Coordinates of C-alpha atoms and ligand atoms in Angstrom, one line a residue:
M1 CA 99.9 152.8 129.5
P2 CA 102.7 154.0 132.3
E3 CA 101.9 152.4 136.0
N4 CA 102.8 153.7 139.4
V5 CA 103.4 156.9 138.1
R6 CA 106.0 159.0 140.4
V7 CA 106.1 162.6 139.9
R8 CA 107.9 165.6 141.2
F9 CA 107.8 169.8 140.3
A10 CA 111.1 170.6 142.1
P11 CA 111.3 174.6 141.8
S12 CA 114.2 176.2 143.1
P13 CA 112.9 179.0 145.5
T14 CA 115.0 181.6 144.1
G15 CA 112.0 183.4 143.1
H16 CA 108.1 183.4 142.5
L17 CA 106.5 180.9 140.7
H18 CA 106.6 181.8 136.6
I19 CA 105.0 181.2 133.3
G20 CA 108.2 178.6 132.7
G21 CA 108.3 176.8 136.3
A22 CA 104.5 176.6 136.0
R23 CA 104.4 175.0 133.1
T24 CA 106.4 172.3 134.6
A25 CA 104.3 172.4 137.5
V26 CA 101.0 171.4 134.8
Y27 CA 102.6 168.9 133.2
N28 CA 103.8 166.9 135.7
W29 CA 99.9 167.2 137.7
A30 CA 98.5 166.4 134.5
F31 CA 100.7 163.0 133.9
A32 CA 99.8 162.0 137.6
R33 CA 96.0 162.5 137.2
R34 CA 95.8 161.1 133.8
Y35 CA 97.6 157.8 134.8
G36 CA 96.2 158.1 138.7
G37 CA 99.9 158.2 140.0
Q38 CA 101.5 160.7 142.6
F39 CA 102.2 164.3 142.0
I40 CA 104.8 165.7 144.5
L41 CA 106.5 169.1 145.2
R42 CA 109.9 169.0 146.6
I43 CA 111.7 172.4 147.3
D44 CA 115.0 172.0 145.6
D45 CA 116.4 175.1 148.2
T46 CA 119.9 173.8 148.4
D47 CA 121.3 177.8 147.7
P48 CA 121.2 179.1 150.7
E49 CA 121.8 182.6 149.3
R50 CA 118.7 182.6 147.0
S51 CA 116.5 180.5 148.4
T52 CA 114.0 182.1 150.9
Q53 CA 110.7 181.1 152.8
E54 CA 109.0 183.6 151.4
N55 CA 109.6 182.5 148.1
T56 CA 108.2 179.1 148.8
E57 CA 105.3 180.4 150.0
A58 CA 104.9 181.7 147.3
I59 CA 105.1 179.4 144.9
M60 CA 102.8 177.1 146.7
R61 CA 100.1 180.0 146.9
A62 CA 100.7 180.5 143.4
M63 CA 100.1 176.7 142.5
R64 CA 96.9 176.8 145.2
W65 CA 95.8 179.5 142.7
L66 CA 96.1 177.6 139.8
G67 CA 94.8 174.7 141.3
L68 CA 97.4 172.2 140.9
D69 CA 97.4 170.2 144.3
W70 CA 100.2 167.8 145.2
D71 CA 100.1 164.1 146.8
E72 CA 103.1 164.5 149.3
G73 CA 105.2 167.6 149.6
P74 CA 105.6 170.6 152.1
E75 CA 102.3 170.4 153.9
A76 CA 100.8 167.2 152.4
G77 CA 102.9 165.2 154.2
G78 CA 104.1 162.0 152.7
S79 CA 106.2 158.7 153.6
S80 CA 109.5 159.9 151.0
G81 CA 110.3 163.0 153.1
P82 CA 111.0 165.3 153.9
Y83 CA 110.0 167.4 151.0
L84 CA 112.8 170.5 151.6
Q85 CA 116.5 169.5 150.2
S86 CA 117.5 171.3 153.1
E87 CA 116.3 169.2 155.6
R88 CA 117.8 166.1 153.8
G89 CA 121.4 166.4 154.4
P90 CA 121.5 163.1 156.4
L91 CA 119.9 161.0 153.4
Y92 CA 122.9 163.0 151.1
R93 CA 125.6 162.1 153.3
D94 CA 124.3 158.2 153.1
G95 CA 124.4 158.5 149.8
L96 CA 127.9 159.7 149.1
L97 CA 128.4 156.2 151.3
R98 CA 126.6 154.2 148.9
M99 CA 128.5 155.7 146.3
I100 CA 132.3 155.7 147.7
E101 CA 130.9 151.5 148.8
A102 CA 130.2 151.1 145.4
G103 CA 133.5 152.3 144.3
A104 CA 131.9 154.8 142.2
A105 CA 133.0 158.1 143.8
Y106 CA 136.2 158.8 144.7
P107 CA 138.3 162.2 146.7
C108 CA 140.4 164.5 145.1
F109 CA 142.7 167.1 146.5
C110 CA 143.0 168.3 143.5
S111 CA 143.7 172.4 143.9
T112 CA 141.8 175.2 141.9
E113 CA 144.8 176.3 140.4
E114 CA 145.3 173.2 139.1
L115 CA 142.2 172.2 137.7
E116 CA 142.3 175.6 135.6
A117 CA 145.7 174.7 134.2
Q118 CA 144.5 171.2 133.1
R119 CA 141.5 173.1 131.8
E120 CA 143.5 175.8 130.1
A121 CA 145.4 173.0 128.7
A122 CA 142.6 171.1 127.5
R123 CA 140.9 173.8 125.5
A124 CA 144.4 174.1 124.0
E125 CA 143.7 171.1 122.3
G126 CA 140.7 171.8 121.5
G127 CA 139.3 169.0 123.5
Y128 CA 136.6 168.3 126.4
A129 CA 137.7 170.8 129.3
T130 CA 137.5 166.9 131.4
Y131 CA 139.5 166.7 134.8
D132 CA 142.3 164.2 134.2
R133 CA 141.4 161.9 137.0
A134 CA 144.4 162.0 138.3
C135 CA 143.2 161.9 142.6
R136 CA 141.3 158.1 140.9
Q137 CA 145.1 157.1 140.4
L138 CA 146.2 157.0 144.5
A139 CA 147.1 154.4 146.0
K140 CA 144.7 153.5 149.0
D141 CA 146.9 153.7 151.8
E142 CA 147.9 157.9 150.9
V143 CA 144.0 158.7 150.0
K144 CA 142.9 157.3 153.9
A145 CA 146.3 159.2 155.2
R146 CA 145.0 162.4 153.0
L147 CA 141.6 162.1 154.6
D148 CA 142.6 161.7 157.7
A149 CA 145.0 164.8 157.9
G150 CA 141.8 166.7 156.6
E151 CA 143.0 167.7 153.5
A152 CA 140.9 169.7 151.8
H153 CA 139.2 167.4 148.7
V154 CA 135.8 167.2 147.3
W155 CA 134.5 163.8 146.0
R156 CA 134.0 163.0 142.5
L157 CA 131.6 161.0 140.4
A158 CA 134.3 157.6 139.6
V159 CA 132.8 157.4 135.8
P160 CA 132.8 153.4 135.0
E161 CA 136.0 152.7 132.9
G162 CA 135.0 151.6 129.1
R163 CA 131.5 153.0 129.9
G164 CA 130.9 153.7 126.2
D165 CA 128.8 157.0 125.0
I166 CA 125.7 157.4 127.2
M167 CA 122.3 157.2 125.2
F168 CA 118.6 157.3 126.5
T169 CA 115.4 157.5 124.9
D170 CA 113.6 160.7 125.9
A171 CA 109.7 160.6 126.0
V172 CA 109.8 164.0 123.9
R173 CA 113.1 164.0 121.8
G174 CA 113.8 160.8 121.0
P175 CA 117.1 159.1 121.3
V176 CA 119.7 161.0 122.5
S177 CA 123.3 160.2 122.8
F178 CA 126.3 161.7 124.8
P179 CA 130.1 160.7 123.9
A180 CA 131.8 159.2 126.6
E181 CA 134.7 161.9 125.9
A182 CA 132.7 164.4 127.7
M183 CA 131.6 162.5 130.7
D184 CA 133.6 164.1 133.5
D185 CA 134.3 162.4 137.1
Y186 CA 132.6 165.0 138.1
I187 CA 132.3 166.3 141.4
I188 CA 129.2 165.3 143.5
V189 CA 130.6 166.2 146.8
R190 CA 132.2 169.6 147.1
S191 CA 134.7 171.0 149.6
D192 CA 132.7 172.5 152.0
G193 CA 130.9 169.2 152.1
T194 CA 127.4 170.7 150.1
P195 CA 126.3 168.1 147.5
T196 CA 125.5 169.3 143.9
Y197 CA 122.6 169.6 142.1
N198 CA 123.4 166.9 139.7
F199 CA 124.1 164.3 142.5
V200 CA 121.2 165.3 144.8
T201 CA 118.4 165.7 141.9
V202 CA 119.7 161.6 141.8
L203 CA 119.6 160.9 145.3
D204 CA 115.9 162.5 145.7
D205 CA 114.3 161.5 142.5
A206 CA 115.8 157.6 143.9
G207 CA 114.5 158.3 147.4
M208 CA 110.8 159.3 146.2
G209 CA 110.5 156.7 144.0
I210 CA 110.4 159.0 140.9
T211 CA 109.2 157.5 137.6
H212 CA 109.2 160.2 134.6
V213 CA 111.5 163.7 135.0
I214 CA 109.8 165.9 133.4
R215 CA 111.6 169.1 133.1
G216 CA 112.9 171.8 130.5
D217 CA 115.5 170.7 128.5
D218 CA 117.8 173.1 130.2
H219 CA 118.5 170.2 132.1
L220 CA 119.0 168.2 129.2
A221 CA 122.3 168.3 129.2
N222 CA 122.7 167.1 133.1
T223 CA 121.0 163.7 132.4
P224 CA 123.8 161.9 131.6
R225 CA 125.7 163.1 134.6
Q226 CA 122.3 162.0 136.4
I227 CA 122.0 158.5 135.0
L228 CA 125.7 157.5 135.6
V229 CA 124.5 158.5 139.3
Y230 CA 121.3 155.8 139.3
E231 CA 123.6 153.3 137.5
A232 CA 126.5 153.4 140.6
L233 CA 123.2 153.1 143.1
G234 CA 121.9 150.7 141.2
E235 CA 118.4 152.1 141.2
P236 CA 116.2 152.0 138.2
V237 CA 116.9 155.1 135.7
P238 CA 113.4 157.0 134.9
T239 CA 112.0 157.8 131.4
F240 CA 113.1 161.4 131.1
A241 CA 110.7 164.2 129.1
H242 CA 112.8 166.8 128.1
M243 CA 109.8 169.8 127.6
S244 CA 111.7 172.7 124.9
M245 CA 112.0 176.5 126.5
I246 CA 109.5 178.8 126.4
W247 CA 109.7 182.2 124.3
G248 CA 109.4 185.8 124.0
S249 CA 107.4 187.0 120.2
D250 CA 111.4 187.7 120.2
G251 CA 112.5 184.4 119.6
K252 CA 114.3 184.9 123.2
R253 CA 114.3 182.7 125.7
L254 CA 111.2 184.2 128.5
S255 CA 112.2 187.0 130.9
K256 CA 111.1 189.7 132.4
R257 CA 111.9 192.1 129.1
H258 CA 108.5 190.5 127.7
G259 CA 106.9 191.8 130.3
A260 CA 104.7 190.0 133.5
T261 CA 105.5 186.3 134.3
S262 CA 105.1 185.3 137.2
V263 CA 101.6 183.6 137.6
E264 CA 100.5 185.9 140.8
A265 CA 101.5 188.7 138.8
Y266 CA 98.5 187.4 136.1
R267 CA 96.1 186.7 139.1
D268 CA 96.3 190.6 140.6
M269 CA 95.8 191.5 136.5
G270 CA 92.5 189.4 136.6
Y271 CA 93.2 186.7 134.9
L272 CA 91.2 183.4 135.8
P273 CA 93.2 180.3 137.1
D274 CA 91.1 177.5 134.3
A275 CA 92.2 180.4 131.4
L276 CA 96.1 180.1 132.3
I277 CA 96.1 176.6 132.7
N278 CA 94.5 176.1 129.5
Y279 CA 97.0 178.6 127.9
I280 CA 100.2 177.2 129.7
A281 CA 99.1 173.6 128.6
L282 CA 99.1 174.8 125.5
L283 CA 102.7 175.8 125.1
G284 CA 104.3 173.1 124.0
W285 CA 101.3 170.5 124.0
S286 CA 98.6 170.2 122.3
I287 CA 95.4 167.6 122.1
D288 CA 95.0 167.8 118.4
D289 CA 95.7 170.8 115.5
K290 CA 92.7 172.5 116.3
T291 CA 91.5 172.7 119.9
T292 CA 92.5 175.5 121.7
L293 CA 89.8 175.9 124.2
F294 CA 89.9 172.5 126.9
D295 CA 88.6 172.5 130.6
R296 CA 91.1 170.8 133.3
A297 CA 89.2 167.5 133.0
T298 CA 90.0 167.4 129.7
L299 CA 93.5 168.6 129.8
V300 CA 93.5 165.5 132.4
E301 CA 92.3 162.9 130.5
K302 CA 94.5 164.0 127.3
F303 CA 97.6 164.7 128.5
A304 CA 99.9 162.5 127.2
L305 CA 104.2 162.6 126.8
D306 CA 103.9 162.3 122.9
R307 CA 101.9 165.2 122.0
I308 CA 104.6 167.6 123.7
S309 CA 106.5 168.8 121.4
K310 CA 110.2 169.4 120.3
N311 CA 109.5 173.1 119.5
P312 CA 110.4 176.1 121.5
A313 CA 106.6 177.2 122.4
I314 CA 105.7 180.9 121.7
F315 CA 104.5 182.7 125.0
D316 CA 101.6 185.6 123.6
P317 CA 100.0 187.7 125.9
D318 CA 97.6 188.9 123.8
K319 CA 96.3 184.8 123.2
L320 CA 96.3 184.6 126.9
E321 CA 94.4 187.8 127.2
W322 CA 92.0 186.6 124.7
M323 CA 91.5 183.2 126.5
N324 CA 90.6 184.7 129.6
G325 CA 88.4 186.7 128.0
V326 CA 86.3 183.6 126.3
Y327 CA 86.3 182.0 130.2
I328 CA 84.9 185.3 131.4
R329 CA 82.4 185.1 128.8
D330 CA 81.6 181.4 129.2
M331 CA 81.3 181.4 133.3
P332 CA 77.7 180.4 134.5
P333 CA 76.5 183.8 135.4
Q334 CA 76.2 183.2 139.6
A335 CA 79.9 181.8 139.1
F336 CA 80.8 184.6 137.6
V337 CA 79.4 186.9 140.5
H338 CA 81.3 185.0 143.0
Q339 CA 84.6 186.0 140.6
M340 CA 82.9 189.3 140.1
V341 CA 82.2 190.9 143.6
P342 CA 86.2 190.2 145.3
W343 CA 87.5 193.0 142.4
L344 CA 84.6 195.3 143.3
D345 CA 85.1 194.9 147.0
A346 CA 89.3 195.2 146.2
A347 CA 87.9 198.9 144.5
G348 CA 85.6 199.5 147.6
L349 CA 82.4 199.2 146.0
A350 CA 81.0 196.3 147.0
S351 CA 81.5 193.4 149.8
A352 CA 80.9 189.7 150.2
D353 CA 77.8 190.8 151.4
D354 CA 76.1 192.2 149.2
I355 CA 75.8 189.2 147.0
A356 CA 73.4 188.0 149.7
D357 CA 71.8 191.1 149.8
R358 CA 71.2 191.8 146.1
N359 CA 72.3 188.7 144.1
D360 CA 69.5 189.7 141.3
W361 CA 71.2 192.7 141.2
F362 CA 74.9 191.2 140.5
L363 CA 73.5 188.4 137.9
A364 CA 71.8 191.4 135.7
L365 CA 74.9 193.4 136.3
T366 CA 76.8 190.2 134.5
P367 CA 76.4 190.0 130.8
L368 CA 77.0 193.7 130.8
V369 CA 80.8 193.3 132.2
T370 CA 81.0 189.9 130.5
E371 CA 80.5 190.8 127.2
R372 CA 83.6 193.5 127.4
V373 CA 85.9 193.0 129.7
K374 CA 89.2 190.7 129.3
R375 CA 90.1 190.9 132.5
M376 CA 88.6 191.2 135.7
D377 CA 91.0 194.2 136.7
E378 CA 89.1 196.1 133.7
I379 CA 85.2 195.6 135.8
A380 CA 85.8 198.1 138.3
P381 CA 86.7 201.3 136.8
M382 CA 83.7 200.1 133.8
V383 CA 80.9 200.1 136.3
R384 CA 81.9 202.6 139.4
F385 CA 79.4 204.8 137.9
L386 CA 76.5 202.2 139.2
F387 CA 77.7 202.1 143.1
E388 CA 79.7 205.7 143.7
D389 CA 79.0 209.3 142.8
I390 CA 79.9 210.6 139.7
E391 CA 82.1 213.5 137.8
I392 CA 81.3 214.0 134.5
D393 CA 84.6 214.3 132.7
D394 CA 85.4 217.4 130.6
T395 CA 85.9 216.1 127.0
A396 CA 82.2 214.4 127.7
R397 CA 80.6 217.4 128.8
E398 CA 82.3 219.5 125.9
K399 CA 81.4 217.4 123.3
V400 CA 78.1 216.5 124.4
L401 CA 76.3 218.9 126.9
A402 CA 77.3 221.9 125.5
K403 CA 75.4 221.0 122.0
E404 CA 73.1 222.2 120.9
G405 CA 69.8 220.9 122.4
A406 CA 71.8 218.5 125.2
G407 CA 69.4 220.5 127.7
E408 CA 65.9 220.1 126.1
A409 CA 66.9 216.1 125.5
L410 CA 67.9 215.7 129.0
R411 CA 64.6 217.9 130.7
A412 CA 62.6 215.6 128.4
A413 CA 64.8 212.1 129.8
A414 CA 64.0 213.3 133.4
D415 CA 60.2 213.4 132.9
A416 CA 60.3 210.3 130.4
L417 CA 62.7 208.1 133.4
R418 CA 59.8 209.9 136.0
A419 CA 57.0 208.4 133.7
V420 CA 58.4 204.6 132.4
E421 CA 56.1 202.2 134.7
D422 CA 57.5 198.9 135.1
W423 CA 61.6 199.7 135.4
N424 CA 63.1 197.9 133.2
P425 CA 65.4 198.3 130.5
A426 CA 63.2 197.7 127.3
A427 CA 60.5 199.9 129.3
I428 CA 63.3 203.0 129.9
E429 CA 64.7 202.3 126.0
A430 CA 61.0 202.8 124.6
A431 CA 60.3 205.4 127.0
I432 CA 63.9 207.4 125.7
R433 CA 63.3 206.7 122.2
D434 CA 60.0 209.1 122.1
I435 CA 61.9 212.1 122.7
P436 CA 63.8 212.5 119.6
P437 CA 61.0 212.5 116.9
A438 CA 58.8 215.0 120.0
L439 CA 61.9 217.3 120.0
D440 CA 62.9 216.9 116.7
L441 CA 66.1 216.2 118.3
K442 CA 68.8 213.5 116.7
P443 CA 68.5 210.5 119.0
K444 CA 71.9 210.2 118.7
L445 CA 72.3 213.5 121.1
V446 CA 69.3 212.3 123.0
F447 CA 71.3 209.3 123.8
Q448 CA 74.6 210.8 124.4
A449 CA 73.1 213.2 126.7
V450 CA 71.4 210.7 129.0
R451 CA 74.7 208.7 128.7
V452 CA 77.5 211.0 130.0
A453 CA 74.4 212.1 132.8
I454 CA 74.3 208.6 134.0
T455 CA 77.9 207.2 133.7
G456 CA 79.8 210.6 133.6
S457 CA 81.5 209.1 130.5
A458 CA 80.5 209.1 126.5
V459 CA 81.4 205.7 126.5
S460 CA 79.6 203.2 129.1
P461 CA 78.1 199.4 129.0
P462 CA 75.1 199.6 127.3
L463 CA 73.0 202.8 128.3
F464 CA 69.3 201.2 129.0
E465 CA 70.6 198.7 131.4
S466 CA 72.9 200.4 133.1
V467 CA 69.8 203.1 133.4
A468 CA 68.0 200.2 135.2
L469 CA 70.6 199.1 137.3
L470 CA 71.3 202.5 138.7
G471 CA 67.4 202.5 140.0
R472 CA 65.2 205.5 139.0
E473 CA 65.6 207.7 141.7
R474 CA 69.5 207.8 141.2
S475 CA 68.7 208.1 137.5
V476 CA 66.5 211.3 137.4
E477 CA 68.9 212.6 140.3
R478 CA 71.6 212.3 137.8
V479 CA 69.6 214.0 134.5
E480 CA 68.6 216.7 136.6
A481 CA 72.1 217.2 138.2
A482 CA 73.9 217.4 134.5
L483 CA 71.0 219.8 133.3
A484 CA 71.7 222.4 136.2
S485 CA 75.0 222.1 135.2
I486 CA 74.9 223.1 131.7
Ligands
LIG501 N1 115.4 172.9 140.8 C1 115.6 172.3 139.8 C2 115.3 173.7 138.4 O1 114.3 174.2 139.4 C3 115.4 171.0 139.1 C4 115.6 170.2 138.0 C5 114.8 169.3 137.9 O2 113.9 168.9 137.3 O3 115.8 168.1 137.9 O4 115.7 174.1 137.9

């Protein structure tokens, strides 16, 4: 069992939190919680042109909404900060000095043109387009003289002579090996003094004591380069776990083409955080070969790296929507009322105070809604008729109210509703059901006429419950108004 687990989610704030990033966050979070470790949020904002404060905030907001709490990171603090790469410059300069002292980094004065010519030549020979290490051979005093003269240079990592192939055991993919010839003396610090991704990632991961690096397999090829830095610094190499990519249904990497991908877009469409976590957890991980629905506690209890799949996961929005519908139906009614009211509030139909005033009414509304929606944003349009005056839609008027017998049915319904003793769905139903035989009308016509009069439309939540919720006075008024309009 892994001990003293420290894992991190390290998004680059070049956009909002998307499904793929959220999956990385969920897996790291679940892994930390499973083993009683620490989950660290680090903001990889080294690209000043594409990183924004707004994106950082949006990422944190989406994580909080999902309930992915971090133990260390922005706002949470912690002893291995700062947690923004843009604030870690001095640590990166120290890191370079350590590399130089260890003989693991050297300055390279080669010009871009020289390097390009080399790459061309290497390509022409069909080999790896690696740097020829010319500057690694320079005499010490020449190097010193050129540095003192302020000559433009980058810093390169010196791959140890005879290092051999770089191998590691990935917790997801098993043994992985990269050939020694492919290992470039790659650049760790650019000519403008900024450190590169593969270098800062290791400085940060080592500095933060990260024990397991769980990330997308787009970073697999970076791993051997990062291992070389750990080795140069004499730092323990963490366990790596590389997850396969997420694809759209067309087998292409998940992107905007496949519709909404940001977590907050799903929030705004009425997805519940628990449903989204459940669905995201299944994008490349599973408890067994049959369990689809599980809560957060089960995710934490069962999460393990050895059940992360090597195959790409397919993002299926229909399955996510189905799952959200299940979560909506399974929610305890009172909890659902508290989820629902903000949506009604946003549509201008109710406010939080209404819950206190009419909690029982909202509880009675709950089953009508939960049986019929898969997303919270579907609720307001469906129940608007209970809150606001209605307008009967033209098709309903034509198809139902224009029929022979509709007027008679409505006249009888108004009387029947006035006469109902106990105002409840069963009593209302009994009263309306008496009408067709008494007037020799088809039951369907009677029910449809009342439905259109009450809701304005030929499709609605169950009729008698709706009438009960609307109340006697308003129901009778609507039936009479419909009758008058025929
Ligand atoms: N900021 C990097 C990214 O978002 C982190 C990669 C890593 O986990 O090492 O891709």
